[in-house]
Coordinates of N, CA and C in Angstrom, one line a residue:
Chain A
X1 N 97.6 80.9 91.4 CA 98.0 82.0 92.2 C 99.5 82.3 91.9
X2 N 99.6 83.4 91.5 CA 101.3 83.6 91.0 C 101.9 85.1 91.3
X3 N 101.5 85.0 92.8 CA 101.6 86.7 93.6 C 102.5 86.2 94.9
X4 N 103.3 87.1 94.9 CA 103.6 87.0 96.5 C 103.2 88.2 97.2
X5 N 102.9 88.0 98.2 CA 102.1 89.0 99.1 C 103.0 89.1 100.2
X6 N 102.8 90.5 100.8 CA 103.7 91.0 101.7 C 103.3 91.8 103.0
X7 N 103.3 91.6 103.8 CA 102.6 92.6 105.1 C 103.5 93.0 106.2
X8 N 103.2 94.0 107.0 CA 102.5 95.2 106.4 C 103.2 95.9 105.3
X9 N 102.4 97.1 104.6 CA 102.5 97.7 103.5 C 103.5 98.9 103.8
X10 N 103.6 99.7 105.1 CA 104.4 100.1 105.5 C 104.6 99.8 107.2
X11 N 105.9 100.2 107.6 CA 105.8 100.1 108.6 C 106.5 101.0 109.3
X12 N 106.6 102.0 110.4 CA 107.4 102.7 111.1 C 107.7 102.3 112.9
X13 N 108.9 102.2 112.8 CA 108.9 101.6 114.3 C 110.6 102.2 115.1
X14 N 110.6 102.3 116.3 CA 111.1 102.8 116.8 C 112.5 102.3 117.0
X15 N 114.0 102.3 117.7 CA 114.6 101.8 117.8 C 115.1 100.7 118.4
X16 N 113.9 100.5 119.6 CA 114.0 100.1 120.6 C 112.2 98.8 120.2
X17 N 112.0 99.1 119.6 CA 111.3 98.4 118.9 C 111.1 96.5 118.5
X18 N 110.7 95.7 118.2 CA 110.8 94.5 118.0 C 109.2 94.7 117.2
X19 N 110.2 93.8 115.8 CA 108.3 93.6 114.3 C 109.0 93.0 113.4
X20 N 108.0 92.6 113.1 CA 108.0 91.4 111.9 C 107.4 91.7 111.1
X21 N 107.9 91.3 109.6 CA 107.6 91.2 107.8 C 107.2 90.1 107.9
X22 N 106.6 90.0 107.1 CA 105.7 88.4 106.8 C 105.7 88.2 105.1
X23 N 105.8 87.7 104.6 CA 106.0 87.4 103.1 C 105.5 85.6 103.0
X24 N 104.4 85.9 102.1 CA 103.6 84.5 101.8 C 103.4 84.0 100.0
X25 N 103.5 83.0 99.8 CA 103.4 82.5 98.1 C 102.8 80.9 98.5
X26 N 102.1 81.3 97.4 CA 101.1 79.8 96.9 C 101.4 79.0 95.3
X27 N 102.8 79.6 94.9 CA 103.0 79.2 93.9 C 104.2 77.6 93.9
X28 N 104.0 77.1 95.1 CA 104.9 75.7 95.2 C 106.2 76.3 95.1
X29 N 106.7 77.3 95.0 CA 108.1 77.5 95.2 C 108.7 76.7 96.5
X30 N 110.2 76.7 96.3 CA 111.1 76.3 97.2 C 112.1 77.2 97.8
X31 N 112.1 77.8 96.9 CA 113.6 78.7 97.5 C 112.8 80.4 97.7
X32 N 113.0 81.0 98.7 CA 113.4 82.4 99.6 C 113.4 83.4 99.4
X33 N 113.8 84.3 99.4 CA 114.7 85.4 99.5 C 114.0 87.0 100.3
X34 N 114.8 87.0 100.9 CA 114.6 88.9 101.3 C 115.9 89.6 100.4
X35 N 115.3 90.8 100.2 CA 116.3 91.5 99.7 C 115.8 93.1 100.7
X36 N 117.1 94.1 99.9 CA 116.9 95.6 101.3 C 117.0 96.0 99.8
X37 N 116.1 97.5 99.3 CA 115.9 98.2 98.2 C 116.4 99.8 99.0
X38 N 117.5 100.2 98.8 CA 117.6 101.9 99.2 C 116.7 102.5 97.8
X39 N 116.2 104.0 98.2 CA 116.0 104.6 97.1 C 116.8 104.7 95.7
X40 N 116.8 104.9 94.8 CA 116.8 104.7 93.6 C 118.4 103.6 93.6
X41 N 118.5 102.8 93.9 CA 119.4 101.9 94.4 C 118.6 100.4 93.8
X42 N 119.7 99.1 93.1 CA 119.1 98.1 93.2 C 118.7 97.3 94.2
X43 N 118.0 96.2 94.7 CA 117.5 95.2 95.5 C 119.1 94.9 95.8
X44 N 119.4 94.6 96.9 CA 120.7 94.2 97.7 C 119.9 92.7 98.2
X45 N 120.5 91.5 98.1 CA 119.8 89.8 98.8 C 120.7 90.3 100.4
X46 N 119.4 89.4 100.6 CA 120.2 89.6 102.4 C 120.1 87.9 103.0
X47 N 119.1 87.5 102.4 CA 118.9 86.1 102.7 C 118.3 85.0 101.8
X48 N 118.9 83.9 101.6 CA 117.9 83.2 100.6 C 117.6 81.7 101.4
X49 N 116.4 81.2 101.4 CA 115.8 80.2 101.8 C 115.6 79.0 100.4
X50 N 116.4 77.7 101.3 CA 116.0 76.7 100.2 C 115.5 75.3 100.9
X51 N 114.4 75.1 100.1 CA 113.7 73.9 101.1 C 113.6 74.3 102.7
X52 N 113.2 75.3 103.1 CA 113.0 75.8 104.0 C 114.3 75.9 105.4
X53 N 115.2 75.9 104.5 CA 116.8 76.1 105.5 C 117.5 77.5 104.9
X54 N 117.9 78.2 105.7 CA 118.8 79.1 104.8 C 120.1 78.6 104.7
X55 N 120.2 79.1 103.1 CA 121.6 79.0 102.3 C 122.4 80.0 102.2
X56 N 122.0 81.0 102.1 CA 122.9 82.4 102.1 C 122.8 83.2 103.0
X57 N 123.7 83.6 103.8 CA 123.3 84.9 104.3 C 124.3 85.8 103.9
X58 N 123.8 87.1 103.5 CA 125.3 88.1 102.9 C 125.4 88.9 104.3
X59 N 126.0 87.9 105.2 CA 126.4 89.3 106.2 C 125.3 90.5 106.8
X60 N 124.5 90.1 107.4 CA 124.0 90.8 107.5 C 123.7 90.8 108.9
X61 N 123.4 92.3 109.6 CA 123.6 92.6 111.1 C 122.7 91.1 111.7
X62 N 122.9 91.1 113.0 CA 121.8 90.0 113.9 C 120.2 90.7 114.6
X63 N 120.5 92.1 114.1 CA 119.8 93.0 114.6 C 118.1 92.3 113.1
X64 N 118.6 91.7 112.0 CA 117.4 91.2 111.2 C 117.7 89.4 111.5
X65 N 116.2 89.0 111.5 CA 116.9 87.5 111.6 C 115.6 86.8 110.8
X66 N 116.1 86.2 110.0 CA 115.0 85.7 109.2 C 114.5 84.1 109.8
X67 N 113.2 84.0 109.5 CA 112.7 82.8 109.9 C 111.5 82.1 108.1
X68 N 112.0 80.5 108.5 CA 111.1 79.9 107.2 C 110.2 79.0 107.9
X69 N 109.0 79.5 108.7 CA 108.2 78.5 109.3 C 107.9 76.7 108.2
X70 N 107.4 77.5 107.1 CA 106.9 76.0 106.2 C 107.2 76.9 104.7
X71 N 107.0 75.5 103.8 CA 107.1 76.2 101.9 C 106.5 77.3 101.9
X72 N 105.6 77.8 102.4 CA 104.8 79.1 101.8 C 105.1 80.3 102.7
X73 N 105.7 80.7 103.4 CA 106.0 81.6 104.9 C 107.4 82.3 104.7
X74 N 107.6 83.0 105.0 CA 108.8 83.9 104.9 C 108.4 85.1 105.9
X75 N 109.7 85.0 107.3 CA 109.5 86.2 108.0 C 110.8 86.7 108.1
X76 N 110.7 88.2 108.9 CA 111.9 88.8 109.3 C 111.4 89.5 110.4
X77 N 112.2 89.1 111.1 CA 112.3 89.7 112.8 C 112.9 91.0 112.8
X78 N 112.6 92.3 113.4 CA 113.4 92.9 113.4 C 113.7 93.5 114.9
X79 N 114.6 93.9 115.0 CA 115.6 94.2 116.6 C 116.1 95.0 117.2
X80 N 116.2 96.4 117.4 CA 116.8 97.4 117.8 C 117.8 97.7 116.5
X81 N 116.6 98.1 115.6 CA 117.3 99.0 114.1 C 117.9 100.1 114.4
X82 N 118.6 100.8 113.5 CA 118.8 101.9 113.3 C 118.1 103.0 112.3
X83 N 118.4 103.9 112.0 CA 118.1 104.9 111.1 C 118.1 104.3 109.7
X84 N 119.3 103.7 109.8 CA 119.9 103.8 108.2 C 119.5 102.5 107.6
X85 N 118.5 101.6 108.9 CA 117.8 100.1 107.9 C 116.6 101.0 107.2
X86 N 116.0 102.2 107.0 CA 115.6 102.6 106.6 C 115.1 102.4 104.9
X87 N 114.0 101.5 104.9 CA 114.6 100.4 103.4 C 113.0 100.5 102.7
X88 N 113.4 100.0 101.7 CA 111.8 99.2 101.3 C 112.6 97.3 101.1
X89 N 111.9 96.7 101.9 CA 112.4 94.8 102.1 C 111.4 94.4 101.2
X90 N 111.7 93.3 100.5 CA 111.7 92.8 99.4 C 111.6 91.7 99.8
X91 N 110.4 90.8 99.4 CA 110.2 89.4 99.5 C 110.4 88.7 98.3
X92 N 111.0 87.5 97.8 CA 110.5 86.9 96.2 C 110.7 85.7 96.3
X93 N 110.1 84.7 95.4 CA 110.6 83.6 95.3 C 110.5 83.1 94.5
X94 N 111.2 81.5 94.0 CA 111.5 81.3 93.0 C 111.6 79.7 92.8
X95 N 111.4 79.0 91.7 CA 111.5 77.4 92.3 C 112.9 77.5 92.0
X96 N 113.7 76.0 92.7 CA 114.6 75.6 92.8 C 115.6 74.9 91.7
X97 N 116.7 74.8 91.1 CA 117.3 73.8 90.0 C 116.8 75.0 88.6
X98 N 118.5 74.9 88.1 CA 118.3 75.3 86.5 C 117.8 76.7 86.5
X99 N 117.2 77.0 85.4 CA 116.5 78.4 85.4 C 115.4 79.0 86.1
X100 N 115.2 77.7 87.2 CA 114.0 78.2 87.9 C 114.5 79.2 89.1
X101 N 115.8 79.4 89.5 CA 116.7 79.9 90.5 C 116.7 81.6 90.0
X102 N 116.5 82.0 88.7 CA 116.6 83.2 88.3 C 115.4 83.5 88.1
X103 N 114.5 82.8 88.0 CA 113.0 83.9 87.7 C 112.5 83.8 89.0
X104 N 112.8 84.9 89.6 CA 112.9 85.5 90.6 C 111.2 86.4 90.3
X105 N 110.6 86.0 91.5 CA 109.1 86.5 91.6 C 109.0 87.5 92.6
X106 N 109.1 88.9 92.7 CA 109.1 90.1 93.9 C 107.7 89.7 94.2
X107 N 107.6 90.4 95.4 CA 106.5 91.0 96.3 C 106.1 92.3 96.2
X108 N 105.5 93.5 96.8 CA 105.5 94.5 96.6 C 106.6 95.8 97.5
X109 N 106.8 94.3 98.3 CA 107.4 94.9 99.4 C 106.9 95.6 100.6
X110 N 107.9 96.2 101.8 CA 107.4 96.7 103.0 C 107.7 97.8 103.3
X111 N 107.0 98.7 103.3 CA 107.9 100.2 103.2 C 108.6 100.7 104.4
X112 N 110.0 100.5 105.3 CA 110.2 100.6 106.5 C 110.9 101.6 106.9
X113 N 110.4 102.6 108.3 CA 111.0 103.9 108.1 C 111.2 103.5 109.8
X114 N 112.4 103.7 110.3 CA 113.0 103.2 111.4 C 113.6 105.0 112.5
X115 N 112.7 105.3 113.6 CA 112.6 106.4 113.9 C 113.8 106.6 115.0
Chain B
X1 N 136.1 98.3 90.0 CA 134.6 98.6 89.6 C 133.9 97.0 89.6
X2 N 132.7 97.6 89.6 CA 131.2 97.0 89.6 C 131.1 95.4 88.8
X3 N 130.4 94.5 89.4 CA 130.6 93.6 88.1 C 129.7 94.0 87.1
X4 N 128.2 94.7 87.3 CA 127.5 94.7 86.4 C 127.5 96.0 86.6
X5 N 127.7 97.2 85.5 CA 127.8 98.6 85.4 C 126.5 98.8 84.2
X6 N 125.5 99.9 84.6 CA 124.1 100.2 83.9 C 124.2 101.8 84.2
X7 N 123.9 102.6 82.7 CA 123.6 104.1 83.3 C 122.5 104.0 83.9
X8 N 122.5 104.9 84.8 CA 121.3 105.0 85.5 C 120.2 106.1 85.0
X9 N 120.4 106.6 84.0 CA 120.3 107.9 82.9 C 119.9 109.3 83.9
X10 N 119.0 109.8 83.9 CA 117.5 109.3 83.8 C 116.9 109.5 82.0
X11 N 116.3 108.8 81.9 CA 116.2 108.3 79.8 C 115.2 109.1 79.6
X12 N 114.5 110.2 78.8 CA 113.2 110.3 78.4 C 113.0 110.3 77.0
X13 N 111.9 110.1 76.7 CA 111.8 110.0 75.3 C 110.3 109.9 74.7
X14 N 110.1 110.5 73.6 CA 108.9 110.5 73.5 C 107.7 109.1 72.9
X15 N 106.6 109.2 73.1 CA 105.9 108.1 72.9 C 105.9 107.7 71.5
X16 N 106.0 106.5 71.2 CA 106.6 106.0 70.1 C 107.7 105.7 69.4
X17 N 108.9 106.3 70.7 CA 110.0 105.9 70.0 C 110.6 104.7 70.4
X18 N 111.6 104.4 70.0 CA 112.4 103.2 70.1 C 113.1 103.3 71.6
X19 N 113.4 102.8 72.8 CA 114.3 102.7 73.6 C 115.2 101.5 73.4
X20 N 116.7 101.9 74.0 CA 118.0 100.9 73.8 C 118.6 101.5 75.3
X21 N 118.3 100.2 76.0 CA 118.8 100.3 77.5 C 119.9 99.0 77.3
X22 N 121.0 99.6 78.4 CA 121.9 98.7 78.0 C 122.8 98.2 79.2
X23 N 123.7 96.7 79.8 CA 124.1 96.7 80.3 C 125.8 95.9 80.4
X24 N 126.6 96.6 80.6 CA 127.5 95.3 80.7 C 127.9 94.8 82.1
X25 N 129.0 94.1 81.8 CA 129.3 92.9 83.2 C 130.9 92.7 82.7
X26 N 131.4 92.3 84.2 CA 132.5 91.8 84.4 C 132.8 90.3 84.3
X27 N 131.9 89.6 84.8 CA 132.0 88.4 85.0 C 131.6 87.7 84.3
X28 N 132.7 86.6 83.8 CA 132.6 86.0 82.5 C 131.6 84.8 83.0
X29 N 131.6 84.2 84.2 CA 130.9 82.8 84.5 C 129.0 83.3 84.7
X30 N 128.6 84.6 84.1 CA 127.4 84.8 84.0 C 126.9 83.9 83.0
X31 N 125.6 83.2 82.8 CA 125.3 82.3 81.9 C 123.9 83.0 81.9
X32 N 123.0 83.9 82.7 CA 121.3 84.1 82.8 C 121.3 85.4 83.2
X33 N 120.7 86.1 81.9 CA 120.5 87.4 82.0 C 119.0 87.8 81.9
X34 N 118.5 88.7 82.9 CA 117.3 89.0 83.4 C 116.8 90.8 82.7
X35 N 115.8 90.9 82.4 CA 115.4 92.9 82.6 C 114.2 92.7 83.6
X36 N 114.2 93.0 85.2 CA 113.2 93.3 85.6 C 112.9 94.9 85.5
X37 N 111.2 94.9 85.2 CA 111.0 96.5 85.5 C 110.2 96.2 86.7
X38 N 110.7 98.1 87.2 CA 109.9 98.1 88.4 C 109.7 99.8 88.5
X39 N 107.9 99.7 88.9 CA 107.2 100.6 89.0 C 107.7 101.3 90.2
X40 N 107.2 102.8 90.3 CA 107.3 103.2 91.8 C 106.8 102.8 92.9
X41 N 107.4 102.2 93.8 CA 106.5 102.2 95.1 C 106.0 100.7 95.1
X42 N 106.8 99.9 93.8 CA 106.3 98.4 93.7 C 107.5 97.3 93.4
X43 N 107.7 96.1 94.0 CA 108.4 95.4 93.4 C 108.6 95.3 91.9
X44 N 109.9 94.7 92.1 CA 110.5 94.6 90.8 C 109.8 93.6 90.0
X45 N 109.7 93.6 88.6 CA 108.4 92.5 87.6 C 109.4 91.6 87.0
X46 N 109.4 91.1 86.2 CA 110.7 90.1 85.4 C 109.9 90.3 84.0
X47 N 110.5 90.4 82.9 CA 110.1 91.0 81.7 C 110.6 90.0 81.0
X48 N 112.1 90.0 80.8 CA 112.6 88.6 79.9 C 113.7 88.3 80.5
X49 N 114.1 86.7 80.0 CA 114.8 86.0 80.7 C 115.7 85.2 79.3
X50 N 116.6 85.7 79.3 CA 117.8 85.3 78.4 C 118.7 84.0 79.0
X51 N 119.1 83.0 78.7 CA 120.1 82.1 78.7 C 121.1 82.2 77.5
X52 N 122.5 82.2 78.2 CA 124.0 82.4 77.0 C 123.6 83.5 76.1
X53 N 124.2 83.1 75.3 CA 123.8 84.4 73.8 C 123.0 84.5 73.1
X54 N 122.6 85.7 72.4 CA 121.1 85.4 71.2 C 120.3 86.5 71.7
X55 N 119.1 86.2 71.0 CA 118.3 87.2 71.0 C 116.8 86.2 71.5
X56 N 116.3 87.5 71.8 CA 114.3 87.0 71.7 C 113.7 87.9 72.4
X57 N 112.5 87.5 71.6 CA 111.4 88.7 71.4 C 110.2 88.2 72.0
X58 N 109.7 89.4 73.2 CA 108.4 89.0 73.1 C 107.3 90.8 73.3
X59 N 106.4 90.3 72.3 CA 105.9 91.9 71.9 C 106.6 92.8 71.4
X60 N 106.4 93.7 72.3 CA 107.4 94.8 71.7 C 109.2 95.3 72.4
X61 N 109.4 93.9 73.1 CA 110.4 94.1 73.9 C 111.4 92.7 73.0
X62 N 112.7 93.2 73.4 CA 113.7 92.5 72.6 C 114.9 92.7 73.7
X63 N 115.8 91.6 73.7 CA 116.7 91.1 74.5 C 117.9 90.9 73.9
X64 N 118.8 91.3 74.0 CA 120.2 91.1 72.8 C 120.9 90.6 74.1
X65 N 121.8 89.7 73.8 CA 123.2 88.9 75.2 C 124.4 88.6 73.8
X66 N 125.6 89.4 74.0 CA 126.4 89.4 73.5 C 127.6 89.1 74.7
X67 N 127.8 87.4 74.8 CA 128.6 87.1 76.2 C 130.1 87.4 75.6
X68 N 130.5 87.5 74.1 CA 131.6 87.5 73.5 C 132.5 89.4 73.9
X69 N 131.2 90.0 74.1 CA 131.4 91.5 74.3 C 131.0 92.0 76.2
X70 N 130.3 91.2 76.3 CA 129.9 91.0 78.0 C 129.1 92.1 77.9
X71 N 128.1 92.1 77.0 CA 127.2 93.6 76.6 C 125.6 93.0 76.8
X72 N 124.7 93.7 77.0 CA 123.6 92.9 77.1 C 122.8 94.2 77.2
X73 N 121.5 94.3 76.1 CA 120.5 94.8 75.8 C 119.3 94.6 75.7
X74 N 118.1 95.7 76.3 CA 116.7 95.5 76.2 C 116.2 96.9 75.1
X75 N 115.6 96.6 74.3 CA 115.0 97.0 73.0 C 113.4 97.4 73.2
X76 N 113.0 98.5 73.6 CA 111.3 98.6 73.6 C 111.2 99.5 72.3
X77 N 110.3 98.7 71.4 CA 109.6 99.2 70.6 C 108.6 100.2 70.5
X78 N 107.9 100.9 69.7 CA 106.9 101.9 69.9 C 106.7 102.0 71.4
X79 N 107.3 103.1 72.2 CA 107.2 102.9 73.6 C 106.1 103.8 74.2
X80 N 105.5 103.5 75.6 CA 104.1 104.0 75.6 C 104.8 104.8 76.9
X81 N 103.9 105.5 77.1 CA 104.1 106.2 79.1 C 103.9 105.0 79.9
X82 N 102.7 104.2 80.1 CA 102.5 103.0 80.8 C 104.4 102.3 80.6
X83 N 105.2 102.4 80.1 CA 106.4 101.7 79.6 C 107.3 102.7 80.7
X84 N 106.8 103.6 81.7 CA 107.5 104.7 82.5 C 107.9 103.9 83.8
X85 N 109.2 104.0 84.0 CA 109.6 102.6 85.1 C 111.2 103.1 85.1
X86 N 111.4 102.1 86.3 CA 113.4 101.5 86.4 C 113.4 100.2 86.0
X87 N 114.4 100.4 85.0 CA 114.6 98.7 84.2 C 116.0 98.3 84.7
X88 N 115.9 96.9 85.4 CA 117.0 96.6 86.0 C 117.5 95.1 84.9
X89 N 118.8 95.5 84.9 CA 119.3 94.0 84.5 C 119.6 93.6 85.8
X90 N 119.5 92.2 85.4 CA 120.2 91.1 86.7 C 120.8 89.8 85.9
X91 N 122.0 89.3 86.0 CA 122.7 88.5 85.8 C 122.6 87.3 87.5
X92 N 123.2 85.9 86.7 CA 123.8 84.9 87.8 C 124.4 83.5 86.8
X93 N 125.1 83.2 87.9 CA 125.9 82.3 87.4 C 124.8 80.8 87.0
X94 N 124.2 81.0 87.7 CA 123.1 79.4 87.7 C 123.2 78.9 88.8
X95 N 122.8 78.0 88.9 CA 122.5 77.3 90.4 C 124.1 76.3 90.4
X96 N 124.1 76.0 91.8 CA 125.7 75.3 92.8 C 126.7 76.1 93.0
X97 N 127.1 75.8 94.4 CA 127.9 76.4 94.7 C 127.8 78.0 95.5
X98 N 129.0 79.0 95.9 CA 127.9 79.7 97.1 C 127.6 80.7 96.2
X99 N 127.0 80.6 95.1 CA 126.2 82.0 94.2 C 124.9 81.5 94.2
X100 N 124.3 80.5 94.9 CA 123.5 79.7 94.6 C 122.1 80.6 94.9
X101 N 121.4 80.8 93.7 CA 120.2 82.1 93.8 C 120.4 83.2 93.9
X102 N 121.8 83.6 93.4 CA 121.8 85.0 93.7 C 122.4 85.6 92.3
X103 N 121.0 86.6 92.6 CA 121.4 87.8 91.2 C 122.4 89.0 91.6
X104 N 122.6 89.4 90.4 CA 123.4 90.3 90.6 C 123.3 91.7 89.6
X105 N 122.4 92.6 90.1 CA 121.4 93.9 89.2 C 122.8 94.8 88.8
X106 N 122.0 95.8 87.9 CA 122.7 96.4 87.6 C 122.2 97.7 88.4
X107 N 122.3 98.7 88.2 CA 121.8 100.3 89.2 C 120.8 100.7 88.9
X108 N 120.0 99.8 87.6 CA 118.9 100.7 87.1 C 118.8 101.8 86.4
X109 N 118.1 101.6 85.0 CA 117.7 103.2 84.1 C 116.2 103.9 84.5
X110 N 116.5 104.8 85.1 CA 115.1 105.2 85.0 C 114.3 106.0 83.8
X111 N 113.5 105.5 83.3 CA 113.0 105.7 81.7 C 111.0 106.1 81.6
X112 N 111.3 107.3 81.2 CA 110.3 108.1 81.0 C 109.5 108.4 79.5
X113 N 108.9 108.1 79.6 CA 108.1 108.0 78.1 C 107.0 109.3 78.0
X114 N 107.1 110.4 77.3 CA 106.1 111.4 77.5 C 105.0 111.0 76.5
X115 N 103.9 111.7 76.6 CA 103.3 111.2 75.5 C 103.2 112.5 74.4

């Protein structure tokens, strides 16, 4: 299996709102990541998960909060958004050490339109 | 300015010809250069994966890393419409320390192949 899967495929929710992304892999990876995609804009990382701890976070509001239940799980909470998270979110992963840190495996992503 | 600067074109060109997408970088402590493509409406794919300088080929795609020039190129041969996408470079330092899993894209070319 060498997919990562992503749900829901879109999602629209309110401001006042509370939802969750879910991002799943079966490929033994160790390490994480969410990224935020604007239109015709590259993938921005917002969070990376390693051995199921996070390592990075780039500053990002409290209003997203990511969770790594076990190796294969990746969520993001989301909290009284605004307009402008307005994104397509980006799941990927990748194994850990050397070059396995760059081959970076996307998802399809979650198409989020925040009302 | 930018560490990694990419025209964002938009490129078109007709079916069979050669494309020369190209990117450079600021940062000399890049060692792993990436071209993901990415479809509309889909995560980004990973196409080739370059370490330091040199070249390599796989099919009809070619990878040039000139770290002496901080220049780095992806080469599609006889190019098809199915080849119609945003080709993203991504650069990273390698694993340790706080860059640890994190790329760094360029803006993306968007490249149209008619037939």
């Amino acid at each position: 299996d060498t997919e990562v899967t992503q749900t829901p495929k879109h999602l629209v929710m309110g401001m006042t709102n509370k939802k969750s992304l879910k991002c799943e892999q079966h490929m033994g990876h160790r390490a994480m990541y969410w990224y935020k995609q604007k239109a015709k804009k590259p993938p921005e990382l917002m969070f990376v998960y390693s051995y199921e701890k996070l390592s990075i976070n780039e500053s990002v509001p409290s209003r997203f909060s990511p969770e790594c239940p076990n190796s294969s799980l990746l969520n993001l909470h989301l909290h009284a958004l605004q307009p402008e998270d307005s994104a397509l979110y980006l799941c990927a992963s990748s194994l850990l050490g050397g070059r396995g840190l760059n081959e970076q495996f996307f998802g399809p992503g979650t198409r989020l339109t925040v009302l | 300015q930018k560490e990694v600067e990419q025209d964002p074109g938009p490129l078109s060109v007709p079916e069979g010809a050669i494309v020369s997408l190209n990117c450079t970088y600021s940062n000399s402590a890049f060692q792993y250069f990436m071209w993901y493509r990415q479809y509309s409406r889909k995560g980004p794919e990973l196409l080739m994966y370059t370490y330091s300088s040199g070249n390599k080929e796989d099919g009809r795609f070619t990878a040039q890393v000139d770290k002496s020039s901080k220049y780095i190129s992806l080469f599609i041969r006889d190019s098809q419409p199915s080849d119609s996408a945003t080709y993203l470079c991504a650069m990273s330092v390698g694993a340790g320390g706080t860059s640890y899993g994190k790329l760094t894209f360029g803006q993306g070319t968007i490249l149209t192949v008619h037939p």
